[in-house]
Structure formats: structure tokens, C-alpha cells
Short mmCIF file of C-alpha atoms and ligand atoms in Angstrom, two decimals:
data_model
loop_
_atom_site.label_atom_id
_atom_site.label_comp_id
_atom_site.label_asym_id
_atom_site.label_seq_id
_atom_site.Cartn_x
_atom_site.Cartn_y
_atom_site.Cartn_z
CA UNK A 12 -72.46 176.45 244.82
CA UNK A 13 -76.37 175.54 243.69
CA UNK A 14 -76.52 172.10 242.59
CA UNK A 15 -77.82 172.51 239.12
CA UNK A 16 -80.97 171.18 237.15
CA UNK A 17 -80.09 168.12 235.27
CA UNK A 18 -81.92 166.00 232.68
CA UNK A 19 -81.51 162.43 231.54
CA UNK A 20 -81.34 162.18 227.55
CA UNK A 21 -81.29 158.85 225.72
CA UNK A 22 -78.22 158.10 222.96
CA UNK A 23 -80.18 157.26 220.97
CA UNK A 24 -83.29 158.42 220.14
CA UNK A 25 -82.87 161.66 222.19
CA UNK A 26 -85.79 161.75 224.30
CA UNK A 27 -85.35 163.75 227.43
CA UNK A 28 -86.21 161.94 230.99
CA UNK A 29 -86.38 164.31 233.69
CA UNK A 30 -85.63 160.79 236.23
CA UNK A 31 -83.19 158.23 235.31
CA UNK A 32 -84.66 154.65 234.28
CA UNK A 33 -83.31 151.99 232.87
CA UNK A 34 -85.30 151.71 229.55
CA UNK A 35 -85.88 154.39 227.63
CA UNK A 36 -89.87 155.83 227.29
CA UNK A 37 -89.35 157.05 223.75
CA UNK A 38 -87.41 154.10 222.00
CA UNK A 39 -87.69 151.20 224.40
CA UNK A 40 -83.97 151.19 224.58
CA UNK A 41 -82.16 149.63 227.36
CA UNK A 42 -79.07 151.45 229.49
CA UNK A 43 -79.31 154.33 227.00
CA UNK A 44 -79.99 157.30 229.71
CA UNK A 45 -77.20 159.83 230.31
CA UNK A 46 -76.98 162.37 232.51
CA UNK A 47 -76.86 166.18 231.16
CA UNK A 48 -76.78 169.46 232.64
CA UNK A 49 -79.54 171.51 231.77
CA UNK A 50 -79.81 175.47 230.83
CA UNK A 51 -76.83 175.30 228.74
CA UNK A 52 -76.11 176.09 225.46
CA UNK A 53 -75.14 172.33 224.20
CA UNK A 54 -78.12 171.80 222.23
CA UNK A 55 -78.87 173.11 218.76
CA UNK A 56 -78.99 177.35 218.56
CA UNK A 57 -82.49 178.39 219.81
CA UNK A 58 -81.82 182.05 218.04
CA UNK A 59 -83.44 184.19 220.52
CA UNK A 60 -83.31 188.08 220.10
CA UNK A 61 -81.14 189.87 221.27
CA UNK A 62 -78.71 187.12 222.03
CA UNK A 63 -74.82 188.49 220.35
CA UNK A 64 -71.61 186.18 220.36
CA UNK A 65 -69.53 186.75 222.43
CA UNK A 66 -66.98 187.91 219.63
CA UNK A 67 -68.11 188.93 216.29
CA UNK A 68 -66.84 186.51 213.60
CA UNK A 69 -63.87 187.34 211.93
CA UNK A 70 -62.18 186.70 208.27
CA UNK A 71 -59.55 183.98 208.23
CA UNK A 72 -56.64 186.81 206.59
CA UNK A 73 -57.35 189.30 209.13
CA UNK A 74 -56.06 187.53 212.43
CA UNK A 75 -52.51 189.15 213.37
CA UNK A 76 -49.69 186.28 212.18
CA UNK A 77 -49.08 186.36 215.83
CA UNK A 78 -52.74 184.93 216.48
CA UNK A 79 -52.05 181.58 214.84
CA UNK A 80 -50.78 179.15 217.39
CA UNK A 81 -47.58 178.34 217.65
CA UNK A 82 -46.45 175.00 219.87
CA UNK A 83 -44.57 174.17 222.89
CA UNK A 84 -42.32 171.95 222.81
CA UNK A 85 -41.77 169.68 226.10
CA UNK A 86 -38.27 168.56 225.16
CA UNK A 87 -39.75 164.84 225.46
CA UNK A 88 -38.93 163.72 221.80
CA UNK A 89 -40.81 161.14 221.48
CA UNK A 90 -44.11 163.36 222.54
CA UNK A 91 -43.92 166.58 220.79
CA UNK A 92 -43.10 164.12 217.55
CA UNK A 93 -46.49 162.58 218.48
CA UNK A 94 -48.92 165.34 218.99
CA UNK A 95 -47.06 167.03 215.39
CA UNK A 96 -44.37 169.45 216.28
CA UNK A 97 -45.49 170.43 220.50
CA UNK A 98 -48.43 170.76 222.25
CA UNK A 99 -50.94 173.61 220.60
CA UNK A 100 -52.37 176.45 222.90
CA UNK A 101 -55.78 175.81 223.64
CA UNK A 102 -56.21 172.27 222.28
CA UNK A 103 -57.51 169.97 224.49
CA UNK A 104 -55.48 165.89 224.81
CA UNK A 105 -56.60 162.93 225.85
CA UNK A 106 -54.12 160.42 227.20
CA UNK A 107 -55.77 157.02 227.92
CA UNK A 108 -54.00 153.82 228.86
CA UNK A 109 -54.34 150.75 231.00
CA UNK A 110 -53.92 151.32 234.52
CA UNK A 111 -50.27 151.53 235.89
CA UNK A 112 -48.83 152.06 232.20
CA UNK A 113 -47.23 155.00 232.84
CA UNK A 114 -49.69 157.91 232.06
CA UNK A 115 -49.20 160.31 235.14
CA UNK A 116 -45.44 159.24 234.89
CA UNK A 117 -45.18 160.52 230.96
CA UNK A 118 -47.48 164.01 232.18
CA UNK A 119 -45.23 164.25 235.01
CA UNK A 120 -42.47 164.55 233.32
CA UNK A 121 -43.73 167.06 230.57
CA UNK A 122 -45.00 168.86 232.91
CA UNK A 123 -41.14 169.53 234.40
CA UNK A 124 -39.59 170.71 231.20
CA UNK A 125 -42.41 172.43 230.51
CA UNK A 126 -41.88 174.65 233.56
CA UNK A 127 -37.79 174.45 232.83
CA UNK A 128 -38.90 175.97 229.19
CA UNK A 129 -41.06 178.80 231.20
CA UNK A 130 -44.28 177.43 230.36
CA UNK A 131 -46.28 177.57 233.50
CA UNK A 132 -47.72 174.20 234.86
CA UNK A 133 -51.22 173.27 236.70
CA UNK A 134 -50.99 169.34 237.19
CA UNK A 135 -54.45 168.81 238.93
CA UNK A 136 -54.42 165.56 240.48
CA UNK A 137 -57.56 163.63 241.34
CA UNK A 138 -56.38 160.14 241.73
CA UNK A 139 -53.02 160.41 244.49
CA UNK A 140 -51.69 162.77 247.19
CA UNK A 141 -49.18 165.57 246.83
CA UNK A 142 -46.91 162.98 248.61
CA UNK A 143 -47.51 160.44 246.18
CA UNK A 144 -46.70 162.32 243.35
CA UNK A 145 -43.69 164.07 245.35
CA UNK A 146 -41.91 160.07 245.37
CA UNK A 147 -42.96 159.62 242.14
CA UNK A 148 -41.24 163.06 240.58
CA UNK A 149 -38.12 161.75 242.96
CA UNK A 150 -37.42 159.32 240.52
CA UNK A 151 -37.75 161.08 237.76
CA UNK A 152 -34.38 162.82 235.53
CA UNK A 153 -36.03 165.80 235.44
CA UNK A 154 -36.46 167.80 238.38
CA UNK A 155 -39.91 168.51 238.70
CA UNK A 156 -40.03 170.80 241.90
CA UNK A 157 -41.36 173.75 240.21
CA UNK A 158 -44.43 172.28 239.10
CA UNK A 159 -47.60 173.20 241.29
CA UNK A 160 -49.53 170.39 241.51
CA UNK A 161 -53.48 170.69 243.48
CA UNK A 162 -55.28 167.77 244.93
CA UNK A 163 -58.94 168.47 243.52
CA UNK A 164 -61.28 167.19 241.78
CA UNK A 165 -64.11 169.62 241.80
CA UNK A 166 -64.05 171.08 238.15
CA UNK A 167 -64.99 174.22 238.79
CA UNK A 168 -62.81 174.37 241.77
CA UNK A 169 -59.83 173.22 239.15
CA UNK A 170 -59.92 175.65 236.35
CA UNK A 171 -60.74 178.63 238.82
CA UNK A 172 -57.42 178.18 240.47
CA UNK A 173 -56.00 177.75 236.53
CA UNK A 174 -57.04 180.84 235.86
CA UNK A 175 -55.97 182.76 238.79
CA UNK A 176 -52.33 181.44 238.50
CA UNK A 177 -51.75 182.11 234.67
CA UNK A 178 -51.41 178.47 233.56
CA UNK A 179 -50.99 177.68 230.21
CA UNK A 180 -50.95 174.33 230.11
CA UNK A 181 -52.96 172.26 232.65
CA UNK A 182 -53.10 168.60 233.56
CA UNK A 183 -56.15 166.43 234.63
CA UNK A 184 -55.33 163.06 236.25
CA UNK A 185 -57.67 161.62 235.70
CA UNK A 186 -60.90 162.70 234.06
CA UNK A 187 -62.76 159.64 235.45
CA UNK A 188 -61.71 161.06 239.25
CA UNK A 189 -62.97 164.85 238.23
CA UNK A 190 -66.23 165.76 238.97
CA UNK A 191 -68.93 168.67 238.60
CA UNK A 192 -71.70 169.73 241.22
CA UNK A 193 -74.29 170.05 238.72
CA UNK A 194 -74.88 166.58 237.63
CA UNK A 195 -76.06 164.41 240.46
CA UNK A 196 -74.37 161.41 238.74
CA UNK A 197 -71.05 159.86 240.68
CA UNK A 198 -67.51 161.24 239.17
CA UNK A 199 -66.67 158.60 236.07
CA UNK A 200 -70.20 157.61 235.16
CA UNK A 201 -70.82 158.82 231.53
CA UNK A 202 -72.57 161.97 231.76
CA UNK A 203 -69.63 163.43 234.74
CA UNK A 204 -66.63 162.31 232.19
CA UNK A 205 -68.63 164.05 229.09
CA UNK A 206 -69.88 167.54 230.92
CA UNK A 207 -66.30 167.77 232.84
CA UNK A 208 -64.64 167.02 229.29
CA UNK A 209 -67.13 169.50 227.20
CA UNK A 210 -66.29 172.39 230.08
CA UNK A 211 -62.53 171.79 229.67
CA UNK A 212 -62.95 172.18 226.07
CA UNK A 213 -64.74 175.37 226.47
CA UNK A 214 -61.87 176.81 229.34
CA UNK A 215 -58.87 175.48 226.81
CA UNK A 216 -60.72 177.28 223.88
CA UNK A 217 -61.01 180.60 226.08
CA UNK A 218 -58.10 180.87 228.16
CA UNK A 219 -56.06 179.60 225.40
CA UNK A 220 -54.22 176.96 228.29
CA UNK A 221 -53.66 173.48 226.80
CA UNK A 222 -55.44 170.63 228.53
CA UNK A 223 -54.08 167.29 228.74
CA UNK A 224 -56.31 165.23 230.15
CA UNK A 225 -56.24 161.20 231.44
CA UNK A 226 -58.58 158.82 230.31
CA UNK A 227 -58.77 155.47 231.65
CA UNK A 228 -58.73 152.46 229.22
CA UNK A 229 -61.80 149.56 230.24
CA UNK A 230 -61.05 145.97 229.79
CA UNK A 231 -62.78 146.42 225.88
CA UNK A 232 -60.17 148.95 224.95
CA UNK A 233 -62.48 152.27 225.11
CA UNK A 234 -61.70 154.69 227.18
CA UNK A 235 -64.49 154.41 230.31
CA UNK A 236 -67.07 156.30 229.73
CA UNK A 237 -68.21 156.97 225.85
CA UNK A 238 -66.48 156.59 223.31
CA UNK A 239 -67.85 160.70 222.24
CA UNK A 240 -65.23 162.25 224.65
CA UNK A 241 -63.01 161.27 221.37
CA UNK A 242 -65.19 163.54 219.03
CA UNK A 243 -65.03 166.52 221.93
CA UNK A 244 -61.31 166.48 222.21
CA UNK A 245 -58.98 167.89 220.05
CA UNK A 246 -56.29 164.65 220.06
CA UNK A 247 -56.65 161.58 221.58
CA UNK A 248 -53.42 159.26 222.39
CA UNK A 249 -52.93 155.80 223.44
CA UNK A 250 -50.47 154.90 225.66
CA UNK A 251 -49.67 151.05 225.19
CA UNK A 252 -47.67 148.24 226.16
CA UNK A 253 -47.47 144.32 227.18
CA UNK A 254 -47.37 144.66 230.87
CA UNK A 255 -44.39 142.09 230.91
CA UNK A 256 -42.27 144.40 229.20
CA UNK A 257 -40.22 147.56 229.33
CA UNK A 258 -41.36 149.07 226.23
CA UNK A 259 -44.64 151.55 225.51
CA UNK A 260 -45.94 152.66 222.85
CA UNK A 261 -47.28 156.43 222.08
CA UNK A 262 -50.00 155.93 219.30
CA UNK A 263 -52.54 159.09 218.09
CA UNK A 264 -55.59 158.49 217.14
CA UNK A 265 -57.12 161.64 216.49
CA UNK A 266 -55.43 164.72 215.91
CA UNK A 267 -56.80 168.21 214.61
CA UNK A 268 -53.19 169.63 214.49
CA UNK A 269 -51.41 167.16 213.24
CA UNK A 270 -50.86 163.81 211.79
CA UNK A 271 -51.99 160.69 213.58
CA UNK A 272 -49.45 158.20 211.77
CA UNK A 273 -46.78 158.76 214.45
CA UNK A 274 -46.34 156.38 217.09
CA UNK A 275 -43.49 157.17 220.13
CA UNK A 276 -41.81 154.10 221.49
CA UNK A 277 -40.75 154.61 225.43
CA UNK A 278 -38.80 152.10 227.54
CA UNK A 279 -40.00 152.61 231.40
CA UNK A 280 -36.70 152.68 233.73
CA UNK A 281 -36.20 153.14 237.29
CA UNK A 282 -35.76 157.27 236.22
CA UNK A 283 -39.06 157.32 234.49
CA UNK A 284 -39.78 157.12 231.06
CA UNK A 285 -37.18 157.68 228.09
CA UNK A 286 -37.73 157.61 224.56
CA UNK A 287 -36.26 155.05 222.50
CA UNK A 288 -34.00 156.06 219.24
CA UNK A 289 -33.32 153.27 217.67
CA UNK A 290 -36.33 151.16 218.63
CA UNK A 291 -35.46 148.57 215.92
CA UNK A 292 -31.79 148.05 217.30
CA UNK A 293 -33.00 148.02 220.58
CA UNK A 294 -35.77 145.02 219.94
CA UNK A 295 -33.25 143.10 218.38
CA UNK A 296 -30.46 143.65 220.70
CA UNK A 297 -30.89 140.25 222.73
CA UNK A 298 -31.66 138.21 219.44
CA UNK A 299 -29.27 134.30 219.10
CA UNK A 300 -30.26 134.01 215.47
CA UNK A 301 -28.75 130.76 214.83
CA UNK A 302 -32.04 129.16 217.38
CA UNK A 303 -34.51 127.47 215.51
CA UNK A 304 -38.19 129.63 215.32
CA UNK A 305 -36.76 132.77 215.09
CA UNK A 306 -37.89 135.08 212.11
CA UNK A 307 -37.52 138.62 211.78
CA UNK A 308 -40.41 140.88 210.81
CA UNK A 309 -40.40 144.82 209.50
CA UNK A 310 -43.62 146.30 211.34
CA UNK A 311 -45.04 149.51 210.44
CA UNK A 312 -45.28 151.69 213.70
CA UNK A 313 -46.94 154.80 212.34
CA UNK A 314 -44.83 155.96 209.25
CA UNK A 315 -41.76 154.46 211.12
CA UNK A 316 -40.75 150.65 210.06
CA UNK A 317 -39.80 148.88 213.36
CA UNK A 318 -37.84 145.54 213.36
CA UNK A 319 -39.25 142.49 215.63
CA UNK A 320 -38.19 138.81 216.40
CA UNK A 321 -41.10 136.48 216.36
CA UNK A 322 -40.57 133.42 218.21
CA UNK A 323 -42.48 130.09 218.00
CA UNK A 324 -42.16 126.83 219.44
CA UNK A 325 -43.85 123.55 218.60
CA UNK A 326 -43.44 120.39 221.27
CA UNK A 327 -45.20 117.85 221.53
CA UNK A 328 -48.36 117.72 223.43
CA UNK A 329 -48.52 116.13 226.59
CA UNK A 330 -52.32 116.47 226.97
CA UNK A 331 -55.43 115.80 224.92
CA UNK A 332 -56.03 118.88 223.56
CA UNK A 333 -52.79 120.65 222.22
CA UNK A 334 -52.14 123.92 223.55
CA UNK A 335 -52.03 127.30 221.20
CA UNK A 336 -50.31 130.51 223.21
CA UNK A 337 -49.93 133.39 221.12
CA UNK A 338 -48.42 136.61 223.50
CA UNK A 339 -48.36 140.39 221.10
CA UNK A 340 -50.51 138.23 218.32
CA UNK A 341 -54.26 137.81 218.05
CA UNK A 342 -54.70 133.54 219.22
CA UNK A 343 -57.30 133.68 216.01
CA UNK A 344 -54.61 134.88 213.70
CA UNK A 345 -52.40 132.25 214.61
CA UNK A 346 -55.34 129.07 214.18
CA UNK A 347 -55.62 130.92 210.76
CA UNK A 348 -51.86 130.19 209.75
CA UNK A 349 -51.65 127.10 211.66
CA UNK A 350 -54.44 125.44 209.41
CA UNK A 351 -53.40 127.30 206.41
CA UNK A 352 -49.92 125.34 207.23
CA UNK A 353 -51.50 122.07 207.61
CA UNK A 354 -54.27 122.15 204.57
CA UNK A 355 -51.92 124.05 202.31
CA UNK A 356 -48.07 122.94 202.98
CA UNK A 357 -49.11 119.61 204.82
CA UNK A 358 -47.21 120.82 208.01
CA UNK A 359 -48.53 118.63 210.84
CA UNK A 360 -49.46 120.64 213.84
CA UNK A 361 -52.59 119.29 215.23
CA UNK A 362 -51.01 117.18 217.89
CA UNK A 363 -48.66 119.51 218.94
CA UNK A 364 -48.62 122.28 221.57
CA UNK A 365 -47.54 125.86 219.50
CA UNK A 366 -46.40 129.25 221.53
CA UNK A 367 -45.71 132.39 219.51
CA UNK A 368 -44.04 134.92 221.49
CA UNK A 369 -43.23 138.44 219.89
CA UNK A 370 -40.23 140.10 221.64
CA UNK A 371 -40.05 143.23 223.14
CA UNK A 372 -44.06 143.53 224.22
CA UNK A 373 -44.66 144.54 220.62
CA UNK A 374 -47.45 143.43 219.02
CA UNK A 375 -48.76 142.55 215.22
CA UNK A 376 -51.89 143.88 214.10
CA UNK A 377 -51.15 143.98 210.41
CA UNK A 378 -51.11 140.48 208.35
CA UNK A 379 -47.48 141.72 206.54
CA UNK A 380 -45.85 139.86 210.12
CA UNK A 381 -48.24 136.42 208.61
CA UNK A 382 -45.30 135.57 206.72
CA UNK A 383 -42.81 135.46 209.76
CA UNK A 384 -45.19 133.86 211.88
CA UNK A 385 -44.96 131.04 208.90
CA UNK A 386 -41.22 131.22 209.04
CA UNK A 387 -41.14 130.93 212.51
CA UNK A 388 -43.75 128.19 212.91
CA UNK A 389 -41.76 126.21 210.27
CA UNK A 390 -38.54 126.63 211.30
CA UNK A 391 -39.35 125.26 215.11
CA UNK A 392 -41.64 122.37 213.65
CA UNK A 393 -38.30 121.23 211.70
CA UNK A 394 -36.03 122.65 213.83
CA UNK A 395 -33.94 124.05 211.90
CA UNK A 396 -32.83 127.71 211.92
CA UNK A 397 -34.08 130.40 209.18
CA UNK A 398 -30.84 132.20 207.62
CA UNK A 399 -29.76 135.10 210.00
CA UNK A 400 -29.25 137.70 207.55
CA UNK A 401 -32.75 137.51 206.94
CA UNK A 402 -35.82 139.55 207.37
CA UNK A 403 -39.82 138.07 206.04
CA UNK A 404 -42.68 140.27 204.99
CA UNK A 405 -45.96 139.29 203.70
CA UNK A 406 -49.66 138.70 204.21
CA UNK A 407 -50.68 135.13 204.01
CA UNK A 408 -53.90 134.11 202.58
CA UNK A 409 -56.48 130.93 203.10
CA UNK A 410 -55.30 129.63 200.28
CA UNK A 411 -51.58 129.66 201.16
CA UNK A 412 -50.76 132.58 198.83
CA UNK A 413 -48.69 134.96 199.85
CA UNK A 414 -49.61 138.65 198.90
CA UNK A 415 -48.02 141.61 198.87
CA UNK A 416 -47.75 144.65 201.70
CA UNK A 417 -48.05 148.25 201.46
CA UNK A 418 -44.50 150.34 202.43
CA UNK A 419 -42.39 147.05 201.41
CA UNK A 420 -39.43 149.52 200.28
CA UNK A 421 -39.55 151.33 203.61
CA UNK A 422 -39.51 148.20 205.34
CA UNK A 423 -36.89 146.57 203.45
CA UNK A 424 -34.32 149.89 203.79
CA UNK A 425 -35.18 149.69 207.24
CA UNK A 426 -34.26 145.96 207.17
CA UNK A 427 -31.30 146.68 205.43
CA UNK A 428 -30.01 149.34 207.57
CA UNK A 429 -29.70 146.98 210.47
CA UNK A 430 -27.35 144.83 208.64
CA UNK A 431 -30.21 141.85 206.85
CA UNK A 432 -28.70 141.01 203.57
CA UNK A 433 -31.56 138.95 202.35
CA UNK A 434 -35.60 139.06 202.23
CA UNK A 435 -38.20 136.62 201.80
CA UNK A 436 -41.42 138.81 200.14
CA UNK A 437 -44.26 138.06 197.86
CA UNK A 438 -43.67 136.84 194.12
CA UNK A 439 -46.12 139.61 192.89
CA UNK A 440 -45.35 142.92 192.60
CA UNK A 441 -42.31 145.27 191.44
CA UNK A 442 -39.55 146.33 194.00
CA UNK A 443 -36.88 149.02 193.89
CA UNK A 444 -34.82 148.16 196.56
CA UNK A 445 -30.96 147.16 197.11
CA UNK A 446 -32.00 144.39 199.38
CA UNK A 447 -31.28 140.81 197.50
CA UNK A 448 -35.45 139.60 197.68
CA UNK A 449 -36.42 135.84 197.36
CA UNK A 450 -39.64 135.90 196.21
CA UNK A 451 -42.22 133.24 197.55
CA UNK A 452 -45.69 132.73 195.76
CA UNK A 453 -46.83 130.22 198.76
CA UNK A 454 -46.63 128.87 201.93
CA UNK A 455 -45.24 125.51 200.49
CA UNK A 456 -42.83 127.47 198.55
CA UNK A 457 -41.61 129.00 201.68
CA UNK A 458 -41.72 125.62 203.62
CA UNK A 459 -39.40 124.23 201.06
CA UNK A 460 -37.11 127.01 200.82
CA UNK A 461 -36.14 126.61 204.42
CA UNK A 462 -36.13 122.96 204.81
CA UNK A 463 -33.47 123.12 201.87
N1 ATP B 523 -38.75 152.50 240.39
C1 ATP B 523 -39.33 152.12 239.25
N2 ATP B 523 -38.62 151.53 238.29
C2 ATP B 523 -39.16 151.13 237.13
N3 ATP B 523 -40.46 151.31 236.85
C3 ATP B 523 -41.23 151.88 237.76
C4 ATP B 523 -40.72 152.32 239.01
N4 ATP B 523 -41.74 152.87 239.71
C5 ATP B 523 -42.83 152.78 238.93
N5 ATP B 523 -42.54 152.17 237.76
C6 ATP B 523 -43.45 151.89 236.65
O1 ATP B 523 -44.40 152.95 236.55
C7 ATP B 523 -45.71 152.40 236.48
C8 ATP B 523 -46.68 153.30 237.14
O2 ATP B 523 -46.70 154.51 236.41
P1 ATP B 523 -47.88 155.54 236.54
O3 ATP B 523 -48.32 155.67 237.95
O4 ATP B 523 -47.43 156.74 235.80
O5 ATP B 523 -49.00 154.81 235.70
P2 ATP B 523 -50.49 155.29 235.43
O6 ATP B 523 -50.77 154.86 234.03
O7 ATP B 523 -50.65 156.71 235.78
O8 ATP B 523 -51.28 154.37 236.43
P3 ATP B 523 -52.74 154.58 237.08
O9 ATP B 523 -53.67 154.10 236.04
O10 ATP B 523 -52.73 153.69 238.25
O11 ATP B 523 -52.87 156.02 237.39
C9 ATP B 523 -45.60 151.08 237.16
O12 ATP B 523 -46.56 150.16 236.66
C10 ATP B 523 -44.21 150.63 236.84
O13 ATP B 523 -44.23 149.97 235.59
MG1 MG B 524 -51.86 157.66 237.22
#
């Protein structure tokens, strides 16, 4: 094929470059110029004569019932509960993650009961050999054998063979490894990952074949490349996890079709990847609750509550400088309560090393786990367990008050469900729930609540 004409536009003030430089001409910006193929019709509508759609428009109550998508369903729980109900003809996914999570495991594997539903497969795979992937689907429960998988990574070379074998749903691994002839840039600099993405949006929206697509995750959390291949997809997923543990997590970010509130938690096993049920149960499964620095915390995964142990410790420091180690919580977070400890409860920390551990490979990002953290750091500081039966929710502020959570009901049924009888929760606020609360207004409150 003709290499194409390409042009070098700048993010952002738009001026075109017809060589790449490192500054931009028009707005003096530095490493703003990306690659883009030229001659296309990406730009705004020039409305030349003569020029028809390609389909006239059409009124919204007269497409056919049997036009409006309806989903497949890989069988993979966790997933299709993800994505809102199956994967939607035509919509294009993004599936980023930290190397060596599990991403071509998970597609893998709904690839394989998407061919045992009848739902023919293309996994196109950039990044290993057919043998590779053969060892991998070895280990897998389901038996992937049907699935056709081609080594490319030309583009063009990709969704011509899609086409010619009637796939309807069609895998990319990875879009950083897939490149196109027309842009002279190397496969997985910006403007390759943003063409290849924009032409597998235009193939999924005209074929009608669902695209699931890989994205790599950088060391800053975006997936490589910009940050627009989110607005040109149709759903973007996160596939997470602390790489010393089992577990992963499914989050959505983006979905057209769907909610993004749902999260799907995994555990990775020699047989691949299987959801979890009862992820709560399962956290809390190797928990000796009668150890001091143990506290119990309802997160909110999605819509879903999810029970985790938080773990501190607090020895004395051997060195100059005490140590703070915070694994699945933010090491800023935890100064934050530590001080708000010592100013507002007189808790003495500052010559003692402190390690926070959050089973499981979960990890907090809302404040309602501050409160356990607290209960946690107190209870190893005085060594002295918290009660067993229960479970703490709360978001602590700099002045030691504790304040109240959104979904505390949820949580608490959740809570109770598992078998907690008791729960320490803010003093403000109104609760319906058949959980015996203790309400705590501060962090002294709390400190002297569980040194009693
Ligand atoms: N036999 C096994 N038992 C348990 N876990 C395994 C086994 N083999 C592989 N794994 C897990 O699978 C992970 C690799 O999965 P996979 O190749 O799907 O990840 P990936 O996200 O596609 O990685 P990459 O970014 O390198 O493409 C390993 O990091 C390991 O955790
Ligand atoms: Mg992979």
C-alpha cells in the first residue's frame, strides 16, 4: 500500500506543521505536535457539493425493533455485569491495565465462551506468538481451541481479515503494538494509538463487530498515549490490582451503554481468572480478630459495599527518622490521620515506626475507611484489640471530627450480613438500620472508647 500524506497538528492551539518539531510555530508550545493522517474526513464538515452520506438520516421510531442492539453475553459474570448486561454490537472497549495484570488472560477467556455461545471470534494479537497464547489458553477452564487468533499488527491488514471471516466481535492486544502505514510515526507513539483507535471505531460502527481493544497503563496511571482515546471509545475499563495479591479489580470508567458504578472483583488462579461471589467473605476469610490493629472497614466498590481488614502496626523506631509504610492507602492520607491523632487525641506517634497494610490488595480511595485507619492505628499503639463483632465507617477531619459517609445503610447491611453485630459511625446524621451503631463525634471519643 502507498504510504499516506501526514501532517503534524499541535493540541493545543491547532496549528498544522507539515514537519515534526519540538515547539510549536503557532503557540510556542513545547512537545505538543501529533501526528495525523491527512485527506480524511476527521476535521470539521467542509460541505462540498455534491458530497451525500453514506445513508440518509433516519427517525429514531422508524428503525425495525430488531435494529436496536441487543448484547452478548460472555458467560464471564463478573464482565458482562461490568460493561451493563454483555458486550453491545458495534461498540468499541478499551481494556487498560498495568503490564502482566491479566488483560490478554481476561480477553482470552471471553473470547472462548464467546465462540462456545456461537459468537464468532478474531483475537488479533500484536504483542506474543500463536504459541504463546496456545500455553496460555492451556491453562485456562475454558477451552479456547476454537478461537482464531492472527499475529498482526498492520491495521488495515487486521480488520480486512475481520471482515472476510464474519467476526463479530474482535480483539486487539494491544493497541500500543498495532500500527497503520499512513502515519510515519512508530506503533504506540500518540498519533499511531489515536488514528488506529479512530479507524476501529469507524470498522465497529460499520460492520457492527464489537472491538475490545488493550490499552497499556504508564507509570502516571493514563493509558500511554492520550488520554482522548477515552473520548473516541465507547467504554473504557480498568483492570486493577496490588501486584502482591491474587485479587483484580474490573472498574468502568466510561460507558455509553451502561452504568459505570460497577466494579468486577477477579482472583487470578493457576486456571486463569475467576470471578469472585462473595468478595467480602472472601477478604475476610484469613482474618484472627482478637490481634491488636485490626479494624474492619465497609468500602464502596461501585454500587457494591465490600468488607476489608485494615492492619496497622506501631514499634518503636530503631532509626532517626521513624518509618511510615502505607501498602492499598495513599502514604499522605495516613501523615494526615497520624497528626490528626497526635494534635487532636494526644496519641504519640512521632517516634515510632507505623505500617498500614490493607488485606487482600484492596485499596482505599474514599476517606469513609479514615475512621478504621484510626481504629487500627489506636488499637496497635495500645495494643489492645478492637471488639470483633465490629465494623468502623467514617471520614475523619483536621480537626478530629468525624463526619458522616454517603451509602452508610448499604454498608452497614452489608456489615451485618457477614455476621458484625456492632458499628462505630459518626454522631451526626439519622440511620435506619438494624445494626446496634455507637456513635463517635471525635477521634478522642473513639480513642477512649477502645482503650475502655
Ligand atoms: N500458572 C499460573 N498461575 C497463576 N497465575 C498465573 C499463571 N500464569 C500466569 N499467571 C498470571 O497471569 C499474569 C499474566 O497475565 P496476562 O499475560 O494476561 O497479563 P497482561 O495484562 O496481558 O500482561 P502484558 O501487559 O504483559 O500483556 C501473570 O502476571 C500472573 O499473575
Ligand atoms: Mg497481554
Amino acid at each position: 500500500m502507498a504510504k499516506g500524506h501526514s501532517v503534524y497538528r499541535c493540541t493545543e492551539c491547532g496549528a498544522e506543521h507539515s514537519k515534526w518539531a519540538g515547539k510549536c510555530d503557532g503557540c510556542g508550545a513545547w512537545n505538543t505536535l501529533v501526528e495525523e493522517a491527512v485527506g480524511r474526513t476527521t476535521g470539521p464538515a467542509r460541505g462540498r457539493k455534491g458530497v451525500l452520506p453514506a445513508s440518509p438520516p433516519v427517525r429514531l421510531s422508524e428503525i425495525a425493533a430488531g435494529r436496536t442492539p441487543t448484547r452478548w453475553r460472555t458467560g464471564i459474570a463478573e464482565l458482562d455485569f461490568v460493561v451493563g448486561g454483555g458486550i453491545v454490537p458495534g461498540s468499541l472497549i478499551l481494556i487498560g491495565g498495568e503490564p502482566g495484570i491479566g488483560k490478554s488472560t481476561l480477553l482470552l477467556q471471553c473470547a472462548a465462551r464467546l465462540e462456545a455461545a456461537g459468537v464468532p471470534v478474531l483475537y488479533a494479537a500484536g504483542e506474543e506468538s500463536v504459541e504463546q497464547i496456545q500455553l496460555r489458553a492451556a491453562r485456562l477452564t475454558e477451552d479456547a481451541g476454537r478461537v482464531q487468533v492472527l499475529p498482526e499488527v498492520r491495521l488495515d491488514a487486521i480488520t480486512a481479515q475481520a471482515s472476510a471471516s464474519g467476526t463479530r466481535v474482535l480483539i486487539v492486544d494491544s493497541i500500543q503494538t498495532t500500527y497503520t502505514d499512513e502515519l510515519e510515526g512508530a506503533p504506540g507513539n500518540v498519533g499511531q494509538v489515536r488514528e488506529c483507535a479512530a479507524r476501529l471505531m469507524r470498522f465497529a460502527k460499520e460492520t457492527g463487530t464489537a472491538v475490545l481493544l488493550i490499552g497499556h497503563v504508564t507509570r502516571t496511571g493514563g493509558i500511554a498515549g492520550p488520554k482522548t482515546l477515552e473520548h473516541i471509545v465507547d467504554t473504557v475499563l480498568y483492570f486493577e490490582g496490588e501486584s502482591s495479591s491474587d485479587f483484580r479489580i474490573l472498574r468502568c470508567v466510561k460507558n455509553r451503554f451502561g452504568s459505570v458504578d460497577e466494579v468486577g472483583i477477579f482472583q487470578m488462579t493457576a486456571s486463569g481468572l475467576t470471578p469472585v461471589a462473595n468478595p467480602s467473605q472472601t477478604f475476610l476469610a484469613g482474618r484472627d480478630s482478637g490481634i491488636s490493629g485490626s479494624a474492619v472497614t465497609p468500602l464502596l466498590e461501585g454500587s457494591r459495599p465490600v468488607l476489608v481488614e485494615i492492619q496497622a502496626l506501631a514499634a518503636k523506631s530503631g532509626f532517626g527518622t521513624p518509618q511510615r509504610v502505607a501498602t492499598g492507602l495513599d502514604h499522605r492520607r495516613l501523615a494526615v490521620l497520624l497528626a490528626v491523632l497526635e494534635r487532636r487525641a494526644g496519641l504519640r506517634f512521632s517516634d515510632l515506626d507505623v505500617f498500614v497494610n490493607v488485606t487482600s490488595g484492596m485499596r482505599l480511595v474514599e476517606p469513609a475507611s479514615d475512621l478504621a485507619v484510626v481504629a487500627a492505628l489506636c488499637s496497635s499503639l495500645k495494643d489492645r484489640a478492637v471488639p470483633p463483632d465490629a465494623v468502623f465507617l467514617g471520614e475523619v477531619g483536621l480537626g478530629g471530627e468525624i463526619r458522616p459517609v454517603a451509602a452508610t445503610e448499604r454498608r452497614l447491611s452489608e456489615a451485618e450480613r457477614l455476621g458484625f453485630r456492632q458499628a462505630f459511625v459518626p454522631a451526626r446524621g439519622k440511620l435506619s438500620t438494624s445494626i446496634a451503631t455507637i456513635p463517635v463525634a471525635h477521634v478522642a471519643d473513639l480513642a477512649r472508647r477502645l482503650a475502655a
